[in-house]
Coordinates of C-alpha atoms in Angstrom, one line a residue:
Chain A
X177 CA 111.1 103.3 82.1
X178 CA 111.6 106.2 79.8
X179 CA 112.7 105.4 76.2
X180 CA 116.3 106.5 75.8
X181 CA 115.8 108.6 72.6
X182 CA 119.1 110.4 73.3
X183 CA 121.2 107.3 73.1
X184 CA 119.4 106.3 69.9
X185 CA 120.0 109.7 68.4
X186 CA 123.6 109.4 69.1
X187 CA 123.6 106.0 67.3
X188 CA 121.8 107.5 64.4
X189 CA 124.1 110.5 64.0
X190 CA 127.2 108.4 64.4
X191 CA 126.2 106.0 61.6
X192 CA 125.2 108.7 59.1
X193 CA 128.3 110.7 59.7
X194 CA 130.5 107.8 59.3
X195 CA 131.6 107.6 63.0
X196 CA 132.8 104.4 64.5
X197 CA 132.2 104.9 68.2
X198 CA 128.8 103.1 68.6
X199 CA 127.7 100.6 71.1
X200 CA 125.8 98.6 68.6
X201 CA 124.4 98.6 65.1
X202 CA 121.4 100.9 64.9
X203 CA 117.9 99.8 63.9
X204 CA 115.9 102.0 61.5
X205 CA 112.5 100.6 60.6
X206 CA 110.0 102.5 58.3
X207 CA 106.7 102.6 60.1
X208 CA 103.8 104.1 58.2
X209 CA 100.1 104.3 58.6
X210 CA 99.4 100.6 58.3
X211 CA 101.7 99.4 61.1
X212 CA 101.0 102.4 63.2
X213 CA 97.4 101.6 62.9
X214 CA 97.9 98.2 63.9
X215 CA 100.1 98.7 66.9
X216 CA 98.2 101.8 68.2
X217 CA 94.8 100.7 67.2
X218 CA 93.4 103.7 65.3
X219 CA 92.5 104.3 61.7
X220 CA 94.7 106.2 59.2
X221 CA 92.2 109.1 59.3
X222 CA 92.3 109.3 63.2
X223 CA 96.0 109.1 63.0
X224 CA 96.3 112.5 61.1
X225 CA 93.3 114.0 62.8
X226 CA 95.4 116.1 65.1
X227 CA 99.2 116.8 65.3
X228 CA 99.3 115.5 68.9
X229 CA 97.6 112.1 68.0
X230 CA 99.9 111.8 65.0
X231 CA 103.1 112.7 66.9
X232 CA 102.2 110.5 69.9
X233 CA 101.1 107.5 67.8
X234 CA 104.4 107.8 65.9
X235 CA 106.6 107.9 68.9
X236 CA 104.8 105.0 70.6
X237 CA 105.0 102.9 67.5
X238 CA 108.8 103.5 67.2
X239 CA 109.4 102.7 70.9
X240 CA 107.3 99.5 70.5
X241 CA 109.6 98.5 67.6
X242 CA 112.7 99.3 69.6
X243 CA 113.9 101.6 66.9
X244 CA 116.8 103.9 67.1
X245 CA 115.2 106.5 65.0
X246 CA 111.9 108.3 65.3
X247 CA 110.4 110.0 62.2
X248 CA 107.2 111.3 61.2
X249 CA 105.8 108.6 58.9
X250 CA 103.5 110.3 56.6
X251 CA 105.3 113.4 55.3
X252 CA 105.4 110.9 52.5
X253 CA 105.8 112.3 49.0
X254 CA 103.5 110.0 47.1
X255 CA 100.2 110.0 48.8
X256 CA 100.3 113.2 50.6
X257 CA 101.6 115.3 47.6
X258 CA 99.1 113.7 45.4
X259 CA 96.4 114.6 47.9
X260 CA 97.7 118.3 48.0
X261 CA 97.6 118.5 44.1
X262 CA 94.2 116.9 44.1
X263 CA 92.8 119.5 46.6
X264 CA 94.6 122.5 45.1
X265 CA 93.0 121.6 41.6
X266 CA 89.5 120.9 43.0
X267 CA 89.7 117.2 42.5
X268 CA 88.7 116.1 46.0
X269 CA 86.6 113.5 44.4
X270 CA 89.5 111.3 43.4
X271 CA 90.8 111.1 47.1
X272 CA 90.3 107.9 48.8
X273 CA 90.7 107.0 52.5
X274 CA 91.0 103.5 53.9
X275 CA 91.1 102.5 57.5
X276 CA 94.6 101.3 57.7
X277 CA 96.5 102.5 54.7
X278 CA 97.8 105.7 53.4
X279 CA 95.4 108.0 51.8
X280 CA 95.2 107.4 47.9
X281 CA 94.1 109.3 44.8
X282 CA 92.9 107.6 41.6
X283 CA 96.1 107.1 39.6
X284 CA 96.2 109.5 36.5
X285 CA 92.9 111.3 37.4
X286 CA 94.4 114.7 38.2
X287 CA 96.5 115.0 35.0
X288 CA 94.4 113.1 32.6
X289 CA 94.9 115.6 29.7
X290 CA 97.6 117.8 28.4
X291 CA 95.5 120.8 29.5
X292 CA 95.5 119.5 33.0
X293 CA 99.1 119.6 33.2
X294 CA 99.3 123.1 31.6
X295 CA 96.8 124.5 34.2
X296 CA 97.9 122.3 37.0
X297 CA 98.0 124.6 40.2
X298 CA 101.0 124.1 42.5
X299 CA 99.5 123.5 46.1
X300 CA 100.1 126.0 48.8
X301 CA 101.1 123.7 51.6
X302 CA 100.2 126.2 54.2
X303 CA 96.5 125.6 53.3
X304 CA 96.6 121.8 53.0
X305 CA 95.4 120.4 56.3
X306 CA 97.2 117.1 56.1
X307 CA 100.5 118.9 55.4
X308 CA 99.8 121.4 58.3
X309 CA 99.1 118.5 60.7
X310 CA 102.4 116.9 59.5
X311 CA 104.5 120.0 60.2
X312 CA 103.1 120.5 63.7
X313 CA 103.5 116.7 64.4
X314 CA 107.1 116.8 63.2
X315 CA 107.8 119.7 65.5
X316 CA 106.3 117.9 68.5
X317 CA 108.2 114.8 67.7
X318 CA 111.4 116.8 67.6
X319 CA 110.5 118.5 70.9
X320 CA 110.0 115.0 72.7
X321 CA 112.8 113.1 71.2
X322 CA 115.3 115.6 69.7
X323 CA 115.3 113.5 66.6
X324 CA 116.0 115.5 63.4
X325 CA 113.0 114.8 61.2
X326 CA 113.1 113.8 57.5
X327 CA 110.7 115.1 55.0
X328 CA 109.9 112.5 52.4
X329 CA 109.8 113.8 48.9
X330 CA 110.2 112.3 45.4
X331 CA 109.5 113.5 41.9
X332 CA 108.4 110.3 40.0
X333 CA 106.2 108.9 42.9
X334 CA 104.0 112.0 42.7
X335 CA 104.2 112.3 38.7
X336 CA 102.9 108.7 38.5
X337 CA 100.0 109.3 40.8
X338 CA 99.1 112.4 39.0
X339 CA 99.4 111.3 35.4
X340 CA 99.3 107.5 35.8
X341 CA 100.2 105.3 32.8
X342 CA 100.3 108.2 30.5
X343 CA 103.5 109.4 32.0
X344 CA 105.4 106.5 30.5
X345 CA 103.9 107.1 27.1
X346 CA 104.8 110.9 27.5
X347 CA 108.5 109.9 27.8
X348 CA 108.3 108.9 24.0
X349 CA 105.4 110.9 22.7
X350 CA 105.7 114.2 24.7
X351 CA 108.7 114.4 26.7
X352 CA 108.6 118.3 27.1
X353 CA 105.0 117.9 28.5
X354 CA 106.3 115.4 31.1
X355 CA 109.1 117.6 32.1
X356 CA 106.7 120.4 32.6
X357 CA 104.8 118.1 35.1
X358 CA 108.2 117.3 36.8
X359 CA 109.0 120.9 37.2
X360 CA 105.6 121.6 38.8
X361 CA 106.0 118.7 41.3
X362 CA 109.5 120.1 42.0
X363 CA 108.2 123.4 42.7
X364 CA 105.5 122.0 44.9
X365 CA 108.1 120.0 46.8
X366 CA 110.2 123.2 47.3
X367 CA 107.1 124.7 48.8
X368 CA 106.9 121.7 51.2
X369 CA 110.4 122.3 52.1
X370 CA 110.0 126.0 52.7
X371 CA 106.9 125.5 54.8
X372 CA 108.6 122.6 56.8
X373 CA 111.5 125.0 57.7
X374 CA 109.2 127.8 58.7
X375 CA 106.7 125.7 60.6
X376 CA 109.0 123.1 62.2
X377 CA 111.8 125.6 62.8
X378 CA 114.7 123.8 61.4
X379 CA 115.6 122.3 58.0
X380 CA 114.8 118.5 57.6
X381 CA 117.0 115.7 56.3
X382 CA 115.7 114.7 52.9
X383 CA 114.4 111.4 52.4
X384 CA 113.6 110.7 48.7
X385 CA 111.6 108.0 47.3
X386 CA 113.5 107.7 44.1
X387 CA 111.2 105.3 42.3
X388 CA 112.4 106.3 38.8
X389 CA 115.7 104.7 39.6
X390 CA 114.4 101.2 38.7
X391 CA 115.5 99.3 35.7
X392 CA 112.1 97.7 35.3
X393 CA 110.6 101.1 34.8
X394 CA 113.0 103.1 32.8
X395 CA 116.5 103.6 31.5
X396 CA 118.9 105.3 33.7
X397 CA 119.2 108.2 31.3
X398 CA 115.4 108.7 31.7
X399 CA 115.6 108.3 35.5
X400 CA 118.2 111.1 35.6
X401 CA 116.0 113.3 33.2
X402 CA 112.8 112.8 35.2
X403 CA 114.0 112.5 38.6
X404 CA 117.7 112.7 39.0
X405 CA 118.2 116.3 37.6
X406 CA 115.7 117.4 40.2
X407 CA 117.6 115.7 43.1
X408 CA 120.7 117.6 41.9
X409 CA 118.6 120.8 42.0
X410 CA 117.4 120.0 45.5
X411 CA 121.0 119.6 46.7
X412 CA 122.2 122.7 44.9
X413 CA 119.3 125.0 46.1
X414 CA 118.9 123.7 49.6
X415 CA 122.2 121.9 50.4
X416 CA 120.8 119.4 52.7
X417 CA 121.7 115.7 52.8
X418 CA 119.8 113.2 50.9
X419 CA 118.9 109.6 51.8
X420 CA 117.5 107.6 48.8
X421 CA 114.9 104.9 49.2
X422 CA 113.9 102.5 46.3
X423 CA 112.1 99.3 46.9
X424 CA 112.1 98.2 43.3
X425 CA 113.6 95.0 42.1
X426 CA 116.3 96.5 39.7
X427 CA 117.5 99.7 41.3
X428 CA 120.3 101.8 39.7
X429 CA 122.2 102.1 43.0
X430 CA 125.7 102.2 41.6
X431 CA 124.9 104.5 38.7
X432 CA 123.0 106.7 41.0
X433 CA 125.7 107.0 43.7
X434 CA 128.3 107.7 40.9
X435 CA 126.1 110.7 39.7
X436 CA 124.8 112.1 42.9
X437 CA 126.4 112.6 46.5
X438 CA 124.2 110.7 48.8
X439 CA 124.1 110.4 52.6
X440 CA 122.5 106.9 52.5
X441 CA 120.6 104.4 50.4
X442 CA 117.7 102.2 51.5
X443 CA 116.4 99.2 49.6
X444 CA 116.9 95.5 49.5
X445 CA 117.4 94.5 45.8
X446 CA 119.6 93.1 44.6
X447 CA 119.1 90.3 47.3
X448 CA 122.6 88.9 47.0
X449 CA 124.6 90.0 50.0
X450 CA 127.7 90.2 47.9
X451 CA 126.3 93.1 45.9
X452 CA 126.1 95.0 49.1
X453 CA 129.5 94.1 50.2
X454 CA 131.0 95.3 47.0
X455 CA 128.8 98.5 47.1
X456 CA 130.2 99.3 50.5
X457 CA 133.8 98.9 49.2
X458 CA 133.0 101.0 46.1
X459 CA 130.9 103.8 47.9
X460 CA 132.4 103.9 51.5
X461 CA 130.9 107.2 52.5
X462 CA 127.3 106.1 51.6
X463 CA 125.5 104.7 54.6
X464 CA 123.6 101.4 53.8
X465 CA 120.1 101.1 55.4
X466 CA 119.0 97.6 54.9
X467 CA 120.3 95.8 53.0
X468 CA 118.5 92.7 52.1
X469 CA 115.9 92.3 54.7
X470 CA 112.9 92.2 52.8
X471 CA 109.4 93.0 54.1
X472 CA 107.7 90.8 51.5
X473 CA 110.0 87.8 52.1
X474 CA 111.7 86.9 55.4
X475 CA 109.6 89.4 57.4
X476 CA 106.2 88.4 55.9
X477 CA 106.6 84.7 55.5
X478 CA 109.5 83.7 57.8
X479 CA 109.9 83.1 61.4
X480 CA 111.7 85.0 64.0
X481 CA 114.5 82.7 63.9
X482 CA 114.7 83.1 60.0
X483 CA 114.7 86.9 60.4
X484 CA 117.4 86.7 63.1
X485 CA 119.6 84.8 60.7
X486 CA 119.0 87.3 58.0
X487 CA 119.9 90.2 60.3
X488 CA 123.0 88.4 61.4
X489 CA 124.1 87.7 57.8
X490 CA 123.7 91.5 57.1
X491 CA 125.5 92.5 60.2
X492 CA 128.4 90.0 59.7
X493 CA 128.9 91.3 56.1
X494 CA 128.2 94.9 56.3
X495 CA 128.5 96.4 59.9
X496 CA 132.2 96.3 60.2
X497 CA 133.6 99.9 60.1
X498 CA 130.2 101.5 60.7
X499 CA 128.1 103.1 57.8
X500 CA 125.5 100.4 58.3
X501 CA 122.0 100.3 60.0
X502 CA 119.7 97.4 60.0
X503 CA 116.5 98.4 58.2
X504 CA 113.7 96.5 56.3
X505 CA 113.7 97.7 52.8
X506 CA 110.3 99.2 52.8
X507 CA 107.4 100.2 55.0
X508 CA 106.3 97.5 57.3
X509 CA 103.1 96.2 55.9
X510 CA 99.9 95.3 57.7
X511 CA 100.2 91.4 57.6
X512 CA 103.9 91.1 58.8
X513 CA 103.9 89.1 62.1
X514 CA 105.0 91.4 64.9
X515 CA 107.3 88.8 66.4
X516 CA 109.2 88.8 63.1
X517 CA 109.7 92.5 63.4
X518 CA 110.8 92.3 67.0
X519 CA 113.4 89.7 65.9
X520 CA 115.4 92.3 64.3
X521 CA 116.3 94.3 67.3
X522 CA 116.6 91.0 69.2
X523 CA 119.2 89.9 66.6
X524 CA 121.0 93.2 67.0
X525 CA 121.5 92.6 70.7
X526 CA 122.8 89.2 70.0
X527 CA 125.1 90.0 67.0
X528 CA 125.3 93.7 66.5
X529 CA 127.3 94.9 69.4
X530 CA 130.5 96.6 68.7
X531 CA 133.3 95.3 68.6
X532 CA 131.6 92.8 66.3
X533 CA 132.3 89.1 66.9
X534 CA 131.5 86.9 64.0
X535 CA 129.9 83.7 65.2
Chain B
X163 CA 102.1 90.4 0.1
X164 CA 100.8 88.5 3.3
X165 CA 104.3 88.4 4.5
X166 CA 104.7 92.1 4.2
X167 CA 101.4 92.8 6.0
X168 CA 102.4 90.5 8.9
X169 CA 105.8 92.2 9.2
X170 CA 104.2 95.5 9.3
X171 CA 101.9 94.3 12.1
X172 CA 104.9 92.7 14.0
X173 CA 106.9 95.9 13.6
X174 CA 103.9 98.2 14.7
X175 CA 103.7 96.0 17.9
X176 CA 107.4 96.3 18.6
X177 CA 107.4 100.0 17.9
X178 CA 104.3 100.3 20.0
X179 CA 102.7 102.3 17.1
X180 CA 99.0 102.0 17.6
X181 CA 98.1 103.8 14.3
X182 CA 100.3 101.5 12.3
X183 CA 99.0 98.4 14.2
X184 CA 95.4 99.4 13.3
X185 CA 96.4 100.0 9.6
X186 CA 98.2 96.7 9.5
X187 CA 95.3 94.8 11.1
X188 CA 92.9 96.4 8.6
X189 CA 95.1 95.3 5.7
X190 CA 95.3 91.8 7.2
X191 CA 91.5 91.7 7.4
X192 CA 91.2 93.0 3.8
X193 CA 93.7 90.5 2.6
X194 CA 91.6 87.7 4.2
X195 CA 94.6 86.2 6.0
X196 CA 94.1 83.4 8.4
X197 CA 93.4 84.7 12.0
X198 CA 95.9 82.2 13.6
X199 CA 98.6 83.3 11.2
X200 CA 97.9 86.9 12.1
X201 CA 98.0 86.3 15.7
X202 CA 101.1 84.0 15.6
X203 CA 103.3 85.7 13.0
X204 CA 102.2 89.3 13.6
X205 CA 101.0 90.0 17.1
X206 CA 102.5 87.2 19.3
X207 CA 106.0 87.4 17.4
X208 CA 106.0 91.1 18.0
X209 CA 105.2 90.8 21.6
X210 CA 107.8 88.1 22.1
X211 CA 110.4 90.4 20.6
X212 CA 109.4 93.1 23.0
X213 CA 109.4 90.7 26.0
X214 CA 112.9 89.7 25.1
X215 CA 114.2 93.2 24.7
X216 CA 112.7 94.1 28.1
X217 CA 114.6 91.1 29.6
X218 CA 117.7 92.5 28.1
X219 CA 117.0 95.9 29.5
X220 CA 116.8 97.5 26.1
X221 CA 113.1 98.1 26.7
X222 CA 111.3 99.5 29.6
X223 CA 107.9 100.0 31.0
X224 CA 107.1 102.7 28.3
X225 CA 107.7 100.2 25.6
X226 CA 105.6 97.5 27.3
X227 CA 102.8 100.0 27.7
X228 CA 102.9 101.2 24.1
X229 CA 103.1 97.7 22.8
X230 CA 100.2 96.7 24.9
X231 CA 98.2 99.6 23.5
X232 CA 99.2 98.7 20.0
X233 CA 98.1 95.1 20.6
X234 CA 94.8 96.1 22.0
X235 CA 94.1 98.5 19.0
X236 CA 95.0 95.6 16.5
X237 CA 92.8 93.1 18.5
X238 CA 89.8 95.4 18.2
X239 CA 90.1 95.5 14.5
X240 CA 90.4 91.8 14.3
X241 CA 87.5 91.2 16.7
X242 CA 85.1 90.0 13.9
X243 CA 87.5 87.5 12.7
X244 CA 88.2 86.2 16.2
X245 CA 84.6 85.8 16.9
X246 CA 84.2 83.6 13.7
X247 CA 87.3 81.5 14.4
X248 CA 87.3 78.6 16.9
X249 CA 90.9 78.0 16.4
X250 CA 92.0 81.3 17.7
X251 CA 89.8 81.3 20.9
X252 CA 91.8 80.7 24.0
X253 CA 91.0 80.5 27.6
X254 CA 89.2 83.1 29.8
X255 CA 91.2 85.1 32.2
X256 CA 89.6 87.1 35.1
X257 CA 91.9 89.9 36.4
X258 CA 91.8 92.8 38.9
X259 CA 93.8 94.8 41.4
X260 CA 92.9 93.6 44.9
X261 CA 90.9 95.8 47.4
X262 CA 92.8 98.6 48.8
X263 CA 95.1 99.0 45.9
X264 CA 94.5 101.6 43.3
X265 CA 97.3 100.8 40.9
X266 CA 96.3 99.7 37.5
X267 CA 99.4 100.2 35.3
X268 CA 100.8 96.5 35.6
X269 CA 97.4 95.0 35.4
X270 CA 96.4 97.0 32.2
X271 CA 99.7 95.9 30.5
X272 CA 99.0 92.3 31.4
X273 CA 95.4 92.7 30.2
X274 CA 96.4 94.0 26.7
X275 CA 99.3 91.5 26.3
X276 CA 96.9 88.5 27.2
X277 CA 94.3 89.9 24.8
X278 CA 96.9 90.2 22.2
X279 CA 97.6 86.5 22.5
X280 CA 94.0 85.7 21.8
X281 CA 92.8 85.2 25.5
X282 CA 89.4 86.3 26.6
X283 CA 90.0 88.7 29.4
X284 CA 87.5 90.0 32.0
X285 CA 88.9 93.0 33.9
X286 CA 87.3 93.9 37.1
X287 CA 89.4 97.1 37.5
X288 CA 91.0 98.2 40.6
X289 CA 90.3 98.2 44.3
X290 CA 88.3 94.9 43.8
X291 CA 86.9 93.3 47.0
X292 CA 87.1 89.4 47.4
X293 CA 83.4 88.9 47.0
X294 CA 83.5 90.6 43.6
X295 CA 86.2 88.1 42.5
X296 CA 84.0 85.3 43.8
X297 CA 80.8 86.6 42.0
X298 CA 82.5 87.1 38.7
X299 CA 84.3 83.7 38.8
X300 CA 81.1 81.9 39.6
X301 CA 79.5 83.8 36.5
X302 CA 82.1 83.4 33.9
X303 CA 84.0 80.3 35.1
X304 CA 87.5 81.6 34.2
X305 CA 90.4 79.3 33.5
X306 CA 92.9 81.5 35.3
X307 CA 92.2 84.4 37.8
X308 CA 95.0 86.9 38.0
X309 CA 95.3 89.2 41.3
X310 CA 97.4 92.3 41.0
X311 CA 99.0 94.6 43.5
X312 CA 101.7 97.1 43.9
X313 CA 101.7 97.7 47.6
X314 CA 103.2 95.2 50.1
X315 CA 100.2 95.9 52.3
X316 CA 97.9 94.3 49.7
X317 CA 99.5 90.9 50.0
X318 CA 97.1 90.2 52.9
X319 CA 94.1 91.2 50.8
X320 CA 95.4 88.8 48.0
X321 CA 95.5 86.0 50.6
X322 CA 91.9 86.9 51.7
X323 CA 90.7 86.9 48.1
X324 CA 92.3 83.4 47.5
X325 CA 90.8 82.1 50.6
X326 CA 87.3 83.4 49.5
X327 CA 87.7 81.7 46.1
X328 CA 88.8 78.5 47.6
X329 CA 86.0 78.5 50.1
X330 CA 83.5 78.8 47.3
X331 CA 85.1 76.0 45.6
X332 CA 86.3 78.0 42.5
X333 CA 88.8 75.7 40.8
X334 CA 90.4 78.3 38.5
X335 CA 94.1 78.4 38.5
X336 CA 95.3 81.6 40.5
X337 CA 98.2 83.8 39.6
X338 CA 99.2 86.8 41.6
X339 CA 101.3 89.7 40.2
X340 CA 103.5 92.5 41.5
X341 CA 107.1 93.4 42.2
X342 CA 106.5 92.8 45.9
X343 CA 105.9 89.1 45.4
X344 CA 108.2 86.0 45.8
X345 CA 107.8 82.2 45.5
X346 CA 107.6 82.1 49.4
X347 CA 104.6 84.6 49.3
X348 CA 103.0 82.7 46.5
X349 CA 103.1 79.5 48.5
X350 CA 102.0 81.0 51.7
X351 CA 99.0 82.6 50.1
X352 CA 98.2 79.5 48.2
X353 CA 98.4 80.8 44.6
X354 CA 99.3 78.6 41.9
X355 CA 101.9 80.9 40.3
X356 CA 103.3 84.3 40.7
X357 CA 104.9 86.9 38.5
X358 CA 107.0 90.0 39.1
X359 CA 106.2 91.8 35.8
X360 CA 103.7 91.9 32.9
X361 CA 105.5 90.0 30.4
X362 CA 106.5 87.2 32.8
X363 CA 103.0 87.1 33.8
X364 CA 101.7 86.2 30.3
X365 CA 104.2 83.4 29.9
X366 CA 103.1 82.0 33.3
X367 CA 99.5 82.2 32.3
X368 CA 100.5 80.1 29.3
X369 CA 102.3 77.6 31.3
X370 CA 99.4 77.3 33.8
X371 CA 97.0 76.5 30.9
X372 CA 99.5 74.2 29.2
X373 CA 99.6 76.4 26.2
X374 CA 103.4 76.7 26.5

């Protein structure tokens, strides 16, 4: 039977627009290289070897997971942008491929010195093969599923890959230099956006890996300085909706939503459900993707029964009135038992049909 | 005089001032201060203050990194004194980021903080395969082995590494570190302890060794 992407799309659009007419709570997993490789049986490099392979593997994975949304996995800011910078600056030697993981570069190798930052070339994404493949694959996915694709960006995730540990010292010792690097990353991501729009044919939703907004890493003030101000600029220059991801343990959700207008947030911490109940009351126009279903806890170590109960807890507390989609807080990792992942859509069928009945 | 030197050393650790830490350590050496006193009242006191402010969210990763660097710099100056002194010698810790994970920030902070507390640290670097941990553990017989990872996908590699160590009858205590971990995961992959951040990691290593 053909997968009903049209109905899925309707659920997705309803939940993000704050609509209430849905048959059930949507499910939005985040499937990246490792889980796609596992389900489809090809390596990460094979996955991005052609747009067709990339698009089909992505669609088949999301169908296997019973997802209500199909998005190209690897237009992912950290690894692919880091790769683009490494290539544009003749540092292919720092790029590493592994069979079942996203591509990586040696952290801090591209911007080791101040001079490296001063001379850092901004990538032309029309010449970076992995991004070309991504643009074409995004278009194919859209053509097959009609799902609007999200481009995944983020300033700090890239800064940290390029500058490594020195980025944190720069905050105190050389903030102007660090801002210069942030500006270059921002310019690069605007280039991604422009290329996306041109090659895919429509503007994407923007999915931001806002890693700076984590209280273990930096103050909120610095998070705004090195990531937040650029999010505001994205919004001002492009005017597209933004969905924020942060899988840290001390995210600045409330502070962030008070500063920037967001379409939605995706994360798990804090793990207490009461936090999310209060968050929903305080920010009724922000869609919650999550909230506390954790890939490194219930999904990795639990059983399908435990996962179902966690999903039920989330639905019971957060799904009333819409603006809520079930979503594990981060990319599904290699070692998560597949029955645990599939327990999520199963629980949605049991407990997530509107009108909701608390059991 | 010695109090002033120790205070300066402590303050340099809190401020993450590498140059000042080096100067203070040199002064401590020149004044012939007891190494245990230098470690306890200068370096460890400073690190504890930083840890406390980190817990209270007054300090962040930047301060931890700079403190770790200041501690490493001071420890290098104090190395001749450490080598002579039995009282200051502590356990051996073997650390590394597991295979498939290239992240080194957390691991490097832990390394510097542990060195600053007088532990002998062997750092295998990043992307370390299980067999490398086994090989080095057999060679150096560490008291504790620390496995670091940032990525959720690295948890399975941590598990694989721990199984490889146990299969080879390595009896060192094993601590795993990274924001992705939990007690459940720690239990499942059969580690002895887990830590979510660098400062907590140093405390847990101390507990594993009965130093705290």
